[in-house]
XYZ file of C-alpha atoms in Angstrom:
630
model
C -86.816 -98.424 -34.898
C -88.573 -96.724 -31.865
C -87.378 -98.646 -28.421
C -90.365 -99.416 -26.070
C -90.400 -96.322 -23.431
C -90.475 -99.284 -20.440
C -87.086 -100.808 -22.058
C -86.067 -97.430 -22.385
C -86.849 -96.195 -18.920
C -85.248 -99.761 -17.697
C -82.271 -99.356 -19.378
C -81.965 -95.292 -17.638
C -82.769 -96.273 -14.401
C -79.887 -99.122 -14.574
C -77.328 -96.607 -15.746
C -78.223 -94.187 -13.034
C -77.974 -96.823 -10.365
C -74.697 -97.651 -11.911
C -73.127 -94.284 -12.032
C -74.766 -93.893 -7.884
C -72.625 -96.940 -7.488
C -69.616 -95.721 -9.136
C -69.387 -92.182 -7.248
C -70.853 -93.510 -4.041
C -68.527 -92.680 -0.887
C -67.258 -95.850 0.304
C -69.088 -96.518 3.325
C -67.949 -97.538 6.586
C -66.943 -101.103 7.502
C -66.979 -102.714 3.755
C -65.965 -105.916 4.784
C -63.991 -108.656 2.714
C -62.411 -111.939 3.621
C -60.570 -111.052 6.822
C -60.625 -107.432 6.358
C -62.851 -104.146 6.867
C -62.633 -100.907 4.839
C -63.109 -97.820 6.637
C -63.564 -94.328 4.394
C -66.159 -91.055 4.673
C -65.542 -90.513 0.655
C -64.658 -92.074 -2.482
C -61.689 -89.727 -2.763
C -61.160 -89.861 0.706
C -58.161 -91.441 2.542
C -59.299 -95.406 3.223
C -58.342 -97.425 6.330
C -58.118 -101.261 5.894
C -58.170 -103.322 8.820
C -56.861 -107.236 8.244
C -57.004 -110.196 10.600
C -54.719 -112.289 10.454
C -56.616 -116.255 10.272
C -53.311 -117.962 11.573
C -52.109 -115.460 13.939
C -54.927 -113.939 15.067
C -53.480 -110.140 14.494
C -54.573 -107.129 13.212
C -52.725 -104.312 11.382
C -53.883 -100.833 9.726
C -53.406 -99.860 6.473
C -54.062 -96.495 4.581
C -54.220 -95.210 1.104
C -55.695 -92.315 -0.379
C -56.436 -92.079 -3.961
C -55.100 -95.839 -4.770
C -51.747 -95.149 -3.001
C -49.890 -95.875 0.080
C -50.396 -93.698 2.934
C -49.539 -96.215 5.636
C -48.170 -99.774 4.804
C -49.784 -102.527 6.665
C -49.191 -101.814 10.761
C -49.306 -103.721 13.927
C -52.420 -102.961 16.347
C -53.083 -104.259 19.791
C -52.530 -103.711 23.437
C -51.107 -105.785 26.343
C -52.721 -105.448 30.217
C -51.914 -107.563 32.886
C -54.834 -110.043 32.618
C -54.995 -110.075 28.676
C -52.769 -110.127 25.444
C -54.918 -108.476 22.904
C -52.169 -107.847 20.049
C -53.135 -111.479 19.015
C -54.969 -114.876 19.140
C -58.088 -112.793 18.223
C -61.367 -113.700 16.282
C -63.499 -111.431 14.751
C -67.314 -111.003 16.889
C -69.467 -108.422 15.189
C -69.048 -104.679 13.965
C -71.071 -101.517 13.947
C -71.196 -98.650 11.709
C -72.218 -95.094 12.362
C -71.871 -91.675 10.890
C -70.429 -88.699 13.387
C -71.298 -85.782 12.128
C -70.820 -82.348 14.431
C -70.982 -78.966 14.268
C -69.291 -76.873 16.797
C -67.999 -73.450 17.316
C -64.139 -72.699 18.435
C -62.979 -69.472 20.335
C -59.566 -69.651 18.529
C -57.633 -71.382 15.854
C -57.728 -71.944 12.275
C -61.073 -71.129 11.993
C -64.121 -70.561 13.901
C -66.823 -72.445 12.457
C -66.493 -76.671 11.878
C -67.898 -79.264 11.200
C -66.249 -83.388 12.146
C -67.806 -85.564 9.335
C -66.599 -89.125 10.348
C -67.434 -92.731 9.418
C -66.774 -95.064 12.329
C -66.665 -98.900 12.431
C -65.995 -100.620 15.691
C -65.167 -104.110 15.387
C -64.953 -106.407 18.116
C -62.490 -109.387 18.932
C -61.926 -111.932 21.500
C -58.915 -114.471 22.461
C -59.939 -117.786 22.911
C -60.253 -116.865 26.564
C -62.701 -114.923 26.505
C -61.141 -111.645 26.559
C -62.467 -108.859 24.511
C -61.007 -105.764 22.498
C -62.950 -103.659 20.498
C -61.092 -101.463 17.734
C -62.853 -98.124 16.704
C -62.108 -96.548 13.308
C -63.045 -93.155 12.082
C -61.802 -91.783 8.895
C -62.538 -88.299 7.540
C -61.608 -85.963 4.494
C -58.462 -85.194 5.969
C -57.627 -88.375 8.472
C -57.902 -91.765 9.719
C -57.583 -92.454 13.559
C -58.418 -95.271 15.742
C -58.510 -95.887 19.676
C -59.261 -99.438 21.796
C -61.802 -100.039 24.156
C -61.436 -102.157 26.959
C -63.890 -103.817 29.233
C -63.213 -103.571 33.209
C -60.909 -106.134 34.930
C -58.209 -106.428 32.869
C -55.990 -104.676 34.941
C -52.981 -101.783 34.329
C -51.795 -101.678 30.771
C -48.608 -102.778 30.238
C -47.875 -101.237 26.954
C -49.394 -101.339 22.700
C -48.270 -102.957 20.199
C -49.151 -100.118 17.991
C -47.063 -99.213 15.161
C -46.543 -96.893 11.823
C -44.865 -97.903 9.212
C -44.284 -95.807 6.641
C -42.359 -96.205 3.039
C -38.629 -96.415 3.866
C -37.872 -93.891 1.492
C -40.533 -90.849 2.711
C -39.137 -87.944 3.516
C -39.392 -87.277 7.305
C -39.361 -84.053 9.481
C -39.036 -85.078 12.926
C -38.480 -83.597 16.562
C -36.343 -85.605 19.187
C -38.697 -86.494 22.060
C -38.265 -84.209 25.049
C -40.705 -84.204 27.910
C -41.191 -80.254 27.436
C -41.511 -80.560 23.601
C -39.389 -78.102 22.660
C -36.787 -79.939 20.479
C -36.280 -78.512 17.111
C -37.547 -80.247 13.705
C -35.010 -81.940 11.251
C -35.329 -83.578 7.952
C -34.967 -87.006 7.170
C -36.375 -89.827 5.630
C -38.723 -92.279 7.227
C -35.455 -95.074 7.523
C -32.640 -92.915 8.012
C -33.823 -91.149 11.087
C -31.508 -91.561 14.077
C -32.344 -94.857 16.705
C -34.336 -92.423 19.212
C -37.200 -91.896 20.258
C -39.101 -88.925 18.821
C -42.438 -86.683 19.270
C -45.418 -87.777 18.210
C -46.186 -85.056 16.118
C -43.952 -86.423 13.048
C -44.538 -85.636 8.956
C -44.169 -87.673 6.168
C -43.804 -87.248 2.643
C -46.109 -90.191 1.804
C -47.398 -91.053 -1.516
C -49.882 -88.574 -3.122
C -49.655 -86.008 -0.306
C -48.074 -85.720 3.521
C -49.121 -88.002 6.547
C -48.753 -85.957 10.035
C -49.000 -88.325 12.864
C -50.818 -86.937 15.934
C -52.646 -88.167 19.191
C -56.183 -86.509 20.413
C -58.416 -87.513 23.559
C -55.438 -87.416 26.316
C -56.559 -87.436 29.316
C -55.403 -89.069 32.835
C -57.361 -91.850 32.395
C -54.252 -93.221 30.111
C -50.661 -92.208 29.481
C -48.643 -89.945 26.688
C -47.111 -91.303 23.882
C -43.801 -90.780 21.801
C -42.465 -93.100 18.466
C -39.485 -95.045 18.875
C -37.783 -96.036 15.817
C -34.862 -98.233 14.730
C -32.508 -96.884 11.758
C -33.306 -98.839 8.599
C -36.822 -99.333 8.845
C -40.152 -97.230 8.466
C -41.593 -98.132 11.259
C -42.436 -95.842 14.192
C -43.629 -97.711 17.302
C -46.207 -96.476 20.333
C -43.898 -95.854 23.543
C -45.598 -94.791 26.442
C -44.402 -92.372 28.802
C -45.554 -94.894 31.738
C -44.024 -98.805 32.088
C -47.504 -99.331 33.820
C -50.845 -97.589 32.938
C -53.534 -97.624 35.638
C -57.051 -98.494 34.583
C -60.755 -98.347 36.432
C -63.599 -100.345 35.017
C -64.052 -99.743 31.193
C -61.528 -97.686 29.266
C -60.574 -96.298 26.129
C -57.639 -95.443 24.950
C -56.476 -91.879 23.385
C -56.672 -91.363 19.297
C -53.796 -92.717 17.268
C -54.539 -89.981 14.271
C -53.400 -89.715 10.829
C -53.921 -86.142 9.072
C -53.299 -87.064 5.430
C -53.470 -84.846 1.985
C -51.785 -82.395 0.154
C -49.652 -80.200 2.499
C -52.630 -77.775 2.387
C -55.373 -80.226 3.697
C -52.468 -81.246 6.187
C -51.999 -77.528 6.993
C -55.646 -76.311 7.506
C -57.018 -79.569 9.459
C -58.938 -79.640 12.583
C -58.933 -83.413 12.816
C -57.391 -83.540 16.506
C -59.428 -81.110 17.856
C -62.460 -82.893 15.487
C -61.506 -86.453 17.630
C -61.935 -85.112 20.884
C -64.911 -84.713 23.365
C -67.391 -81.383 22.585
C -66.497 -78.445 25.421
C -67.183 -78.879 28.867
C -67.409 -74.918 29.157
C -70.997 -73.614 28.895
C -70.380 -70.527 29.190
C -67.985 -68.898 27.004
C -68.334 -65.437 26.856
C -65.209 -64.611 29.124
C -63.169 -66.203 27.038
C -61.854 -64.201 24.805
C -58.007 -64.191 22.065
C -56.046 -61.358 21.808
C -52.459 -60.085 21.190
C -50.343 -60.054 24.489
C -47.290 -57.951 25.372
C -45.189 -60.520 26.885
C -42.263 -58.776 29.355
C -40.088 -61.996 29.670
C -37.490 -61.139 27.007
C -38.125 -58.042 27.217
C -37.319 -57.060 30.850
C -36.816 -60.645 32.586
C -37.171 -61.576 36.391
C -36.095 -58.040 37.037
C -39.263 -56.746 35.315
C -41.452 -59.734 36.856
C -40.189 -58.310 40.534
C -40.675 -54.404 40.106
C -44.403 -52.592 39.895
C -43.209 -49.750 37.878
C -41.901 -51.745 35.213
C -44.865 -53.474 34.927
C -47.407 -50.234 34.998
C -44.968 -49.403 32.187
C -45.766 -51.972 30.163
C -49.404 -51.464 30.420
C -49.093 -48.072 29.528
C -47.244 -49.228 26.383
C -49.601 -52.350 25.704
C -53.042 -49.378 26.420
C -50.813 -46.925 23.922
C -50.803 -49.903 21.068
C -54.816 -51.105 21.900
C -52.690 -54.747 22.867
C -55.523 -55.712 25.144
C -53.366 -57.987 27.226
C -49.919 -57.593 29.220
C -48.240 -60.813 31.058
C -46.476 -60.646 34.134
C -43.974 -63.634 34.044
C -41.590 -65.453 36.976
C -40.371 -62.832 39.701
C -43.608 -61.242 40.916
C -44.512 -63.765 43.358
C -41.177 -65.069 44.328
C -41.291 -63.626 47.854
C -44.346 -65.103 48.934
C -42.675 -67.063 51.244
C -42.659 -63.686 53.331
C -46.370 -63.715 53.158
C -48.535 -64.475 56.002
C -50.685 -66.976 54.565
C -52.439 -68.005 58.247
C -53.837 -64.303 57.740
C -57.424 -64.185 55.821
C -56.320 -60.864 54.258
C -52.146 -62.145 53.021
C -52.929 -61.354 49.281
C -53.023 -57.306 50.023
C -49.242 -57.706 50.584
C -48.777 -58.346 46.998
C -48.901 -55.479 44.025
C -50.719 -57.460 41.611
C -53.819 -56.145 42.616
C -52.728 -52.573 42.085
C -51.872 -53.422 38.731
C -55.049 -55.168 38.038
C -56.534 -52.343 38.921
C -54.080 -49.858 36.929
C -54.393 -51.760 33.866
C -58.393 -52.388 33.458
C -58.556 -47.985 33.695
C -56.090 -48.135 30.464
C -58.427 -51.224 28.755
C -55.695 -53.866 29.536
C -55.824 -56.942 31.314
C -52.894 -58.957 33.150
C -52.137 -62.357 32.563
C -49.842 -64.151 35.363
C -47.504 -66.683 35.276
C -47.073 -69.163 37.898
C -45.237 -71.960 38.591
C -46.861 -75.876 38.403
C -45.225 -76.413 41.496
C -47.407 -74.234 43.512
C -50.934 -75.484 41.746
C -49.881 -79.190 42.177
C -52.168 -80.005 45.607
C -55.915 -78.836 46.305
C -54.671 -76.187 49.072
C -52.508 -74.282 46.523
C -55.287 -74.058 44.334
C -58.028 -73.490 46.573
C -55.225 -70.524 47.999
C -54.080 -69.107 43.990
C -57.214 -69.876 42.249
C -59.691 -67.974 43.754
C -57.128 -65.047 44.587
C -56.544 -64.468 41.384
C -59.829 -64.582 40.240
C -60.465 -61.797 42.718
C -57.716 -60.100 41.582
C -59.290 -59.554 38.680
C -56.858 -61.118 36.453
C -57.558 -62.922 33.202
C -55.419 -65.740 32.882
C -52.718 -67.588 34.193
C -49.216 -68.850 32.624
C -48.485 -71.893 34.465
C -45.281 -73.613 34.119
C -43.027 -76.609 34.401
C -44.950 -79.665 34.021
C -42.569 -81.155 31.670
C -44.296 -85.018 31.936
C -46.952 -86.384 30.018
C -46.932 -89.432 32.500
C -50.840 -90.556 34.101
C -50.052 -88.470 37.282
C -49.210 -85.431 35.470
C -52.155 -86.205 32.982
C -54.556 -86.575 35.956
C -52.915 -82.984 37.196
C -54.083 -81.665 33.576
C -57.794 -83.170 34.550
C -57.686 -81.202 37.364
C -56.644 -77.831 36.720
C -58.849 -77.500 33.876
C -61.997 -77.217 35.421
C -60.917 -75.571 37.958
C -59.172 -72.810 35.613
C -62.618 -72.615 33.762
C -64.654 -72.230 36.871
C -62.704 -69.123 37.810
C -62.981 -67.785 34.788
C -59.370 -67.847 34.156
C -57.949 -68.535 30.970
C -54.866 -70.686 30.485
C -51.341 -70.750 28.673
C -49.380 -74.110 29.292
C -45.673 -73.767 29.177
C -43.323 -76.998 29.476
C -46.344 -78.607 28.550
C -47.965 -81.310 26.380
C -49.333 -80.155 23.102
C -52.898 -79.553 22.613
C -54.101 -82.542 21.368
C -57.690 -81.868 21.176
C -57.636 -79.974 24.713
C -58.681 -76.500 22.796
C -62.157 -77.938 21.500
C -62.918 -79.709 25.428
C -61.821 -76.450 27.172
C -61.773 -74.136 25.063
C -60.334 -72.024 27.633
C -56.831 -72.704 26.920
C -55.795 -70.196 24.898
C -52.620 -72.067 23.826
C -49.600 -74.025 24.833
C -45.866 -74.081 24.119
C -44.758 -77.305 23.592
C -42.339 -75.992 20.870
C -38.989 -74.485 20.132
C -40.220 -70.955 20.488
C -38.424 -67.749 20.243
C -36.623 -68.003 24.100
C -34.311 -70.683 22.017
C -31.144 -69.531 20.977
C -30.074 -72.215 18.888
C -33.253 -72.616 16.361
C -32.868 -72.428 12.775
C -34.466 -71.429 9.856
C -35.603 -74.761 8.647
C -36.992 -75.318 12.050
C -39.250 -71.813 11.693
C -40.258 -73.034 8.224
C -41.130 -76.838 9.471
C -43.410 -75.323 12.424
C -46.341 -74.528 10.260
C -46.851 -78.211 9.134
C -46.198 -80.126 12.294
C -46.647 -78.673 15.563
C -48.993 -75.700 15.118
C -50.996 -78.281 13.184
C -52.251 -80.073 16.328
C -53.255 -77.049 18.008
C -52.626 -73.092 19.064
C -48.477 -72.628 19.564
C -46.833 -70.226 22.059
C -43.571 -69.531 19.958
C -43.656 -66.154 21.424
C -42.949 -64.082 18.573
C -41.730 -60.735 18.031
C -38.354 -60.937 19.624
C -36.923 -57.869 17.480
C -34.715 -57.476 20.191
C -32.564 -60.403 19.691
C -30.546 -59.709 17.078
C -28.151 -62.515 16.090
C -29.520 -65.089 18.639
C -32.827 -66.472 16.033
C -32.151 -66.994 12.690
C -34.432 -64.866 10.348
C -34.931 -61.480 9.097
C -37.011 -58.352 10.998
C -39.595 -59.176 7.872
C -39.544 -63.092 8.725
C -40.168 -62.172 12.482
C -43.375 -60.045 11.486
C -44.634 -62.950 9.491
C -44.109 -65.411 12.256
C -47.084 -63.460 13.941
C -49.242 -64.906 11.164
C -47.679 -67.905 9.868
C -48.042 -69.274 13.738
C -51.608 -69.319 15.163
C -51.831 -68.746 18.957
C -55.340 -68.134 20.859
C -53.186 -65.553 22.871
C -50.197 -64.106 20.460
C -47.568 -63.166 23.488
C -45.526 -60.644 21.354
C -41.749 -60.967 22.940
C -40.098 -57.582 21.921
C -39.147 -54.566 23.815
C -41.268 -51.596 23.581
C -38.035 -49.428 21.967
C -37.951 -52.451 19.491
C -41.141 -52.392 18.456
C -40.628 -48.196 18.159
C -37.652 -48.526 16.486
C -39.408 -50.897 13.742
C -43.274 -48.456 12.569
C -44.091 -50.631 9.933
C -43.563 -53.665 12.072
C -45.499 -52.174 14.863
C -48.536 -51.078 12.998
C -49.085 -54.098 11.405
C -49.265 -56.017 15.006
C -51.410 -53.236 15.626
C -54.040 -54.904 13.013
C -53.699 -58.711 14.195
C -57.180 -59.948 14.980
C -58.097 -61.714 17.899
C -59.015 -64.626 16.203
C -59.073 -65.990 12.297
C -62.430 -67.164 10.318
C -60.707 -68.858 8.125
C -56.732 -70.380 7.124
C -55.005 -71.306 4.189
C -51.675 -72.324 3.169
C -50.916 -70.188 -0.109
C -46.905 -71.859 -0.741
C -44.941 -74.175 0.934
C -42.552 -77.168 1.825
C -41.575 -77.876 5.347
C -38.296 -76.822 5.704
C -37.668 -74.260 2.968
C -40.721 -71.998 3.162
C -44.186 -71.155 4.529
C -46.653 -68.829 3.238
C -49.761 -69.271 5.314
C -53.189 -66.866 4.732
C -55.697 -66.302 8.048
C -58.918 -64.693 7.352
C -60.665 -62.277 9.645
C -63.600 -60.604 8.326
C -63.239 -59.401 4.739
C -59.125 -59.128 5.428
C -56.384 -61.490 4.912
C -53.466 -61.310 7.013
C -50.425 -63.073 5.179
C -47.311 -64.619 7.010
C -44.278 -65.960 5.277
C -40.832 -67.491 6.319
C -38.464 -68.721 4.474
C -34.584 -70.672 4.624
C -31.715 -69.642 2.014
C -30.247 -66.934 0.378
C -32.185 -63.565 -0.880
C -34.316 -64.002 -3.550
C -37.575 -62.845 -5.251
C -40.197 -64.991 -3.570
C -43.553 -65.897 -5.647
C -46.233 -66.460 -3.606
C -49.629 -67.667 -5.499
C -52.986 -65.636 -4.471
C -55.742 -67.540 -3.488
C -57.837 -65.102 -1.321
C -61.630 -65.368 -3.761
C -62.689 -63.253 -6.329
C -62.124 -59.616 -7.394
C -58.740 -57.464 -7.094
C -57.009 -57.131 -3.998
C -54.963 -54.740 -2.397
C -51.842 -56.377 -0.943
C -49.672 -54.110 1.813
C -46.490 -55.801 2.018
C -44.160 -55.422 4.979
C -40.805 -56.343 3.851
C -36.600 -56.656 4.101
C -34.916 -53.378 3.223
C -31.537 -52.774 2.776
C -31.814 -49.618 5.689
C -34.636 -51.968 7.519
C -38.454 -52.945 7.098
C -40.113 -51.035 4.062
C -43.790 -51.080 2.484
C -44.999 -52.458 -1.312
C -48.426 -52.078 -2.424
C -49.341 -53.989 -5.065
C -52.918 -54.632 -6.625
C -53.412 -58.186 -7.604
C -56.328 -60.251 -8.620
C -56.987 -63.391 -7.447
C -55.105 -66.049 -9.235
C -52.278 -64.156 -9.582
C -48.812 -64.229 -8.388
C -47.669 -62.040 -5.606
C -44.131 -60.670 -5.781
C -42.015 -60.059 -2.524
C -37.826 -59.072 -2.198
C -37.145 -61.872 0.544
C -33.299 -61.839 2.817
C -31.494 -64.330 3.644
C -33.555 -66.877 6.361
C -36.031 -63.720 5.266
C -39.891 -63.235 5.094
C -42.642 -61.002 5.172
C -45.936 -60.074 6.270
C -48.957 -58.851 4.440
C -52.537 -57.487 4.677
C -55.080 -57.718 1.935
C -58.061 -56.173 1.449
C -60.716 -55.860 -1.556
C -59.070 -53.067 -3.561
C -61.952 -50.578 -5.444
C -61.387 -46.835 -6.704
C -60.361 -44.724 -3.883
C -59.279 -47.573 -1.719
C -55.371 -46.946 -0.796
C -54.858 -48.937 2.406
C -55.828 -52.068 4.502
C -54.898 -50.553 7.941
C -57.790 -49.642 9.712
């Protein structure tokens, strides 16, 4: 029996609208009784926000694909004139769709895009005061920040919380004000009574949670996650008792990066979070590889002109287009004559300024924080060493994340940028969106780099999943030098110089190290100045780390790993077509090279030491094609 073509047509339209209602993306701020769902995709991680009718509190929950991310957490904040962590009734709420494109200088990749829903719902007390709560979540994260009207005085501290499945496996840092304590392995309960950095991982249901913070400025105060043995839960510290506050104010991100260790691995999210650059012009701004002289020649180095032509000779020699000067070059300026207009001639630097741009290198300088921390000492360094003609500027020893030293940060950065000096933070914060608003800092430490003589393996292998996550990492590697004081292999140390993004790459070794070691030295020779694109081929923090960074039609493979020797089996996935793979990798006399032609999908073979590695360059093979190295 024929159906009537208007029943027929009917009964299609329903079942289309039904399967555009089953695949819809959740949108942003589904509300139900006393709650608010927050997600930018169906199979995107969801954030449910609940008010509590009796209490009048809120709390955060997160799951992606139907399972727990992040159990049911406190929110709220405390200032002098208000309590907003509870007594609160729901107002209103707004949705809207962010949706950016911008273009980074360094990092995982060059091109992004920030696709975000955002809800902001707003509460009151019964007294009138008001708290608004914005949302975002995003393929790869959920975050959320307060806003505060003016007059509600200094904040006195959040009740902000995380609390994660007891049993999750954990990979956390002690909190240290220079964040350079080393990672361990946990779980989420067992942890240590401490307080800890607030970059942690989790092994969470489905996938990995990374916590993070992004939007620091001095306008608030750093945070750290204090947690009591036996529980999951991870609470907001701030590095101040007291907070200051003028007229309205927001506070930073608290961001969850969530999915498979890969999404984990390859997000932007922090740097997605924060404000778009406040640098117009970027076209002095530009990575590179570094020859860093600290471990190689120390203070003694830092002090002496000759040493330092010599390194430039070695960096011009290698096509390096960088060199650092670190601590000792300046330390007699005490015996300058800074009353005189013309005190800066008694110092070499410019000579090797000048020295170095003839061999196509430029110098970098480290300073001390101390000597940038008042508006004289920067109106003296800045604009010397701009005229200097140097490039950037190591500056050291902050080692807070308190408002005042947070305001500092507010400061220096626009002044860096309008000298057209780029910037490497040691005993520093961590980037925390910083790279995307001023995008002239290159990279900070913030980690438990290569100067460390008690790191281990499992740290090295942890690295890629936690800290360098959040932003670029000075780890400083290429220490071939130090033999028996860092844990891995010659191959492992090459890999580090892939398997940890930095905007500037300060290489560590001596130049006889890097002689003594060609294959070693020829592949640094290759490292780009910045990746187009990342991706984490193998890994689990802890145990091992094979990351992939793009540049052009190349990839440039890094890989760590903790244990004994072993044949390591690394999965391609570089796109389609055969590839040539040059391996650099553990000997038993020292570093050799394996070719191997693989197609994509296969598995890549490499002999890995003990608390070994390797490094790698891959190229699209065809007939005739016998090398990557250009």
């Amino acid at each position: 029996m024929a159906v009537p073509i208007r029943t027929a047509v009917a009964g299609l339209c329903a079942g289309l609208l039904a399967a555009l209602l089953t695949n819809a993306p959740a949108q942003a701020g589904q509300r139900e009784e006393g709650a608010w769902t927050v997600s930018s995709a169906a199979h995107a991680p969801h954030a449910r926000i609940s008010l509590d009718d009796t209490t009048g509190t809120l709390s955060l929950s997160v799951t992606r694909a139907g399972r727990t991310v992040l159990e049911p957490s406190p929110l709220g904040i405390v200032t002098e004139q208000a309590d907003l962590s509870q007594g609160l009734r729901f107002l209103h709420a707004r949705n809207r769709t962010v949706d950016e494109r911008y273009r980074a200088v360094s990092g995982k990749r060059l091109d992004r895009r920030a696709h975000m829903r955002e809800t902001r719902l707003s509460f009151a007390t019964a007294a009138g005061a008001r708290l608004d709560l914005v949302v975002r979540a995003a393929a790869d994260g959920v975050a959320y920040r307060y806003v505060l009207p003016s007059g509600y005085g200094d904040v006195l501290g959040e009740a902000s919380a995380f609390r994660l499945p007891a049993d999750a496996d954990a990979w956390l840092s002690a909190y240290r004000v220079d964040n350079e304590g080393q990672f361990a392995e946990y779980t989420a309960a067992t942890a240590p009574t401490r307080t800890y950095a607030d970059q942690a991982l989790f092994a969470t249901p489905g996938g990995y949670t990374l916590l993070a913070e992004s939007g620091l400025t001095g306008s608030y105060s750093g945070a750290r996650l204090a947690h009591t043995q036996g529980t999951g839960t991870y609470r907001i510290q701030l590095a101040d008792e007291r907070v200051h506050t003028e007229g309205r104010s927001a506070t930073p991100w608290r961001a969850m990066i969530t999915g498979d260790l890969a999404t984990v691995t390859r997000s932007t999210f922090t740097d997605d979070l924060a404000p778009a650059s406040e640098v117009a012009d970027r076209s002095w701004i530009r990575p590179g590889t570094v020859l860093w002289t600290w471990l190689a020649g120390g203070r003694t180095a830092g002090q002496s002109l000759a040493a330092q032509k010599a390194y430039v000779d070695y960096a011009a020699e290698r096509g390096w287009p960088y060199e650092a000067v670190d601590s000792g070059w300046y330390f007699k300026k005490d015996e300058w004559d800074v009353t005189d207009p013309d005190w800066q001639t008694t110092s070499w630097m410019p000579e090797l300024v000048r020295y170095a741009r003839a061999r196509g290198v430029e110098i970098i300088v480290w300073i001390h924080q101390r000597d940038l921390d008042t508006p004289a000492e920067r109106a003296q360094w800045l604009p010397t060493l701009e005229r200097w003609g140097a490039k950037g500027v190591k500056i050291d020893f902050m080692n807070s994340e308190t408002q005042s030293m947070l305001q500092w940060y507010d400061t220096i950065l626009p002044e860096t940028a309008a000298h057209h000096l780029m910037v490497d933070f040691h005993g520093s914060t961590i980037p925390k969106g910083i790279q995307r608003t001023w995008p002239h800092v290159m990279t900070l430490e913030g980690v438990g780099g290569e100067e460390k003589r008690t790191n281990t393996a499992a740290h090295l292998t942890t690295l890629p999943f936690t800290r360098n996550v959040i932003g670029s990492m000075d780890f400083t590697p290429g220490a071939f030098q130090r033999v028996g004081l860092r844990p891995n292999s010659d191959a492992a140390e090459v890999g580090l110089t892939v398997a940890y993004e930095s905007g500037l790459q300060m290489l560590a070794g001596t130049p006889e190290s890097y002689d003594e070691r060609p294959l070693a030295r020829a592949f640094l020779d290759q490292l780009p100045a910045a990746w187009d694109d990342t991706r984490l081929l193998a890994g689990r923090p802890g145990r091992e780390a094979v990351l992939a960074r793009r540049s052009g039609d190349r990839w440039f493979l890094g890989g760590v790993y903790t244990g004994t020797a072993r044949t390591a089996e690394v999965p391609l996935s570089l796109g389609p077509g055969r590839w040539l793979v040059e391996t650099v990798q553990d000997g038993t006399g020292g570093l050799v090279q394996n070719r191997q032609v693989r197609r994509d999908g296969d598995t890549l073979t490499v002999a890995v030491a003990d608390n070994g590695g390797f490094a790698a360059l891959a190229c699209p093979w065809r007939p005739g094609v016998n090398t990557c190295y250009r």
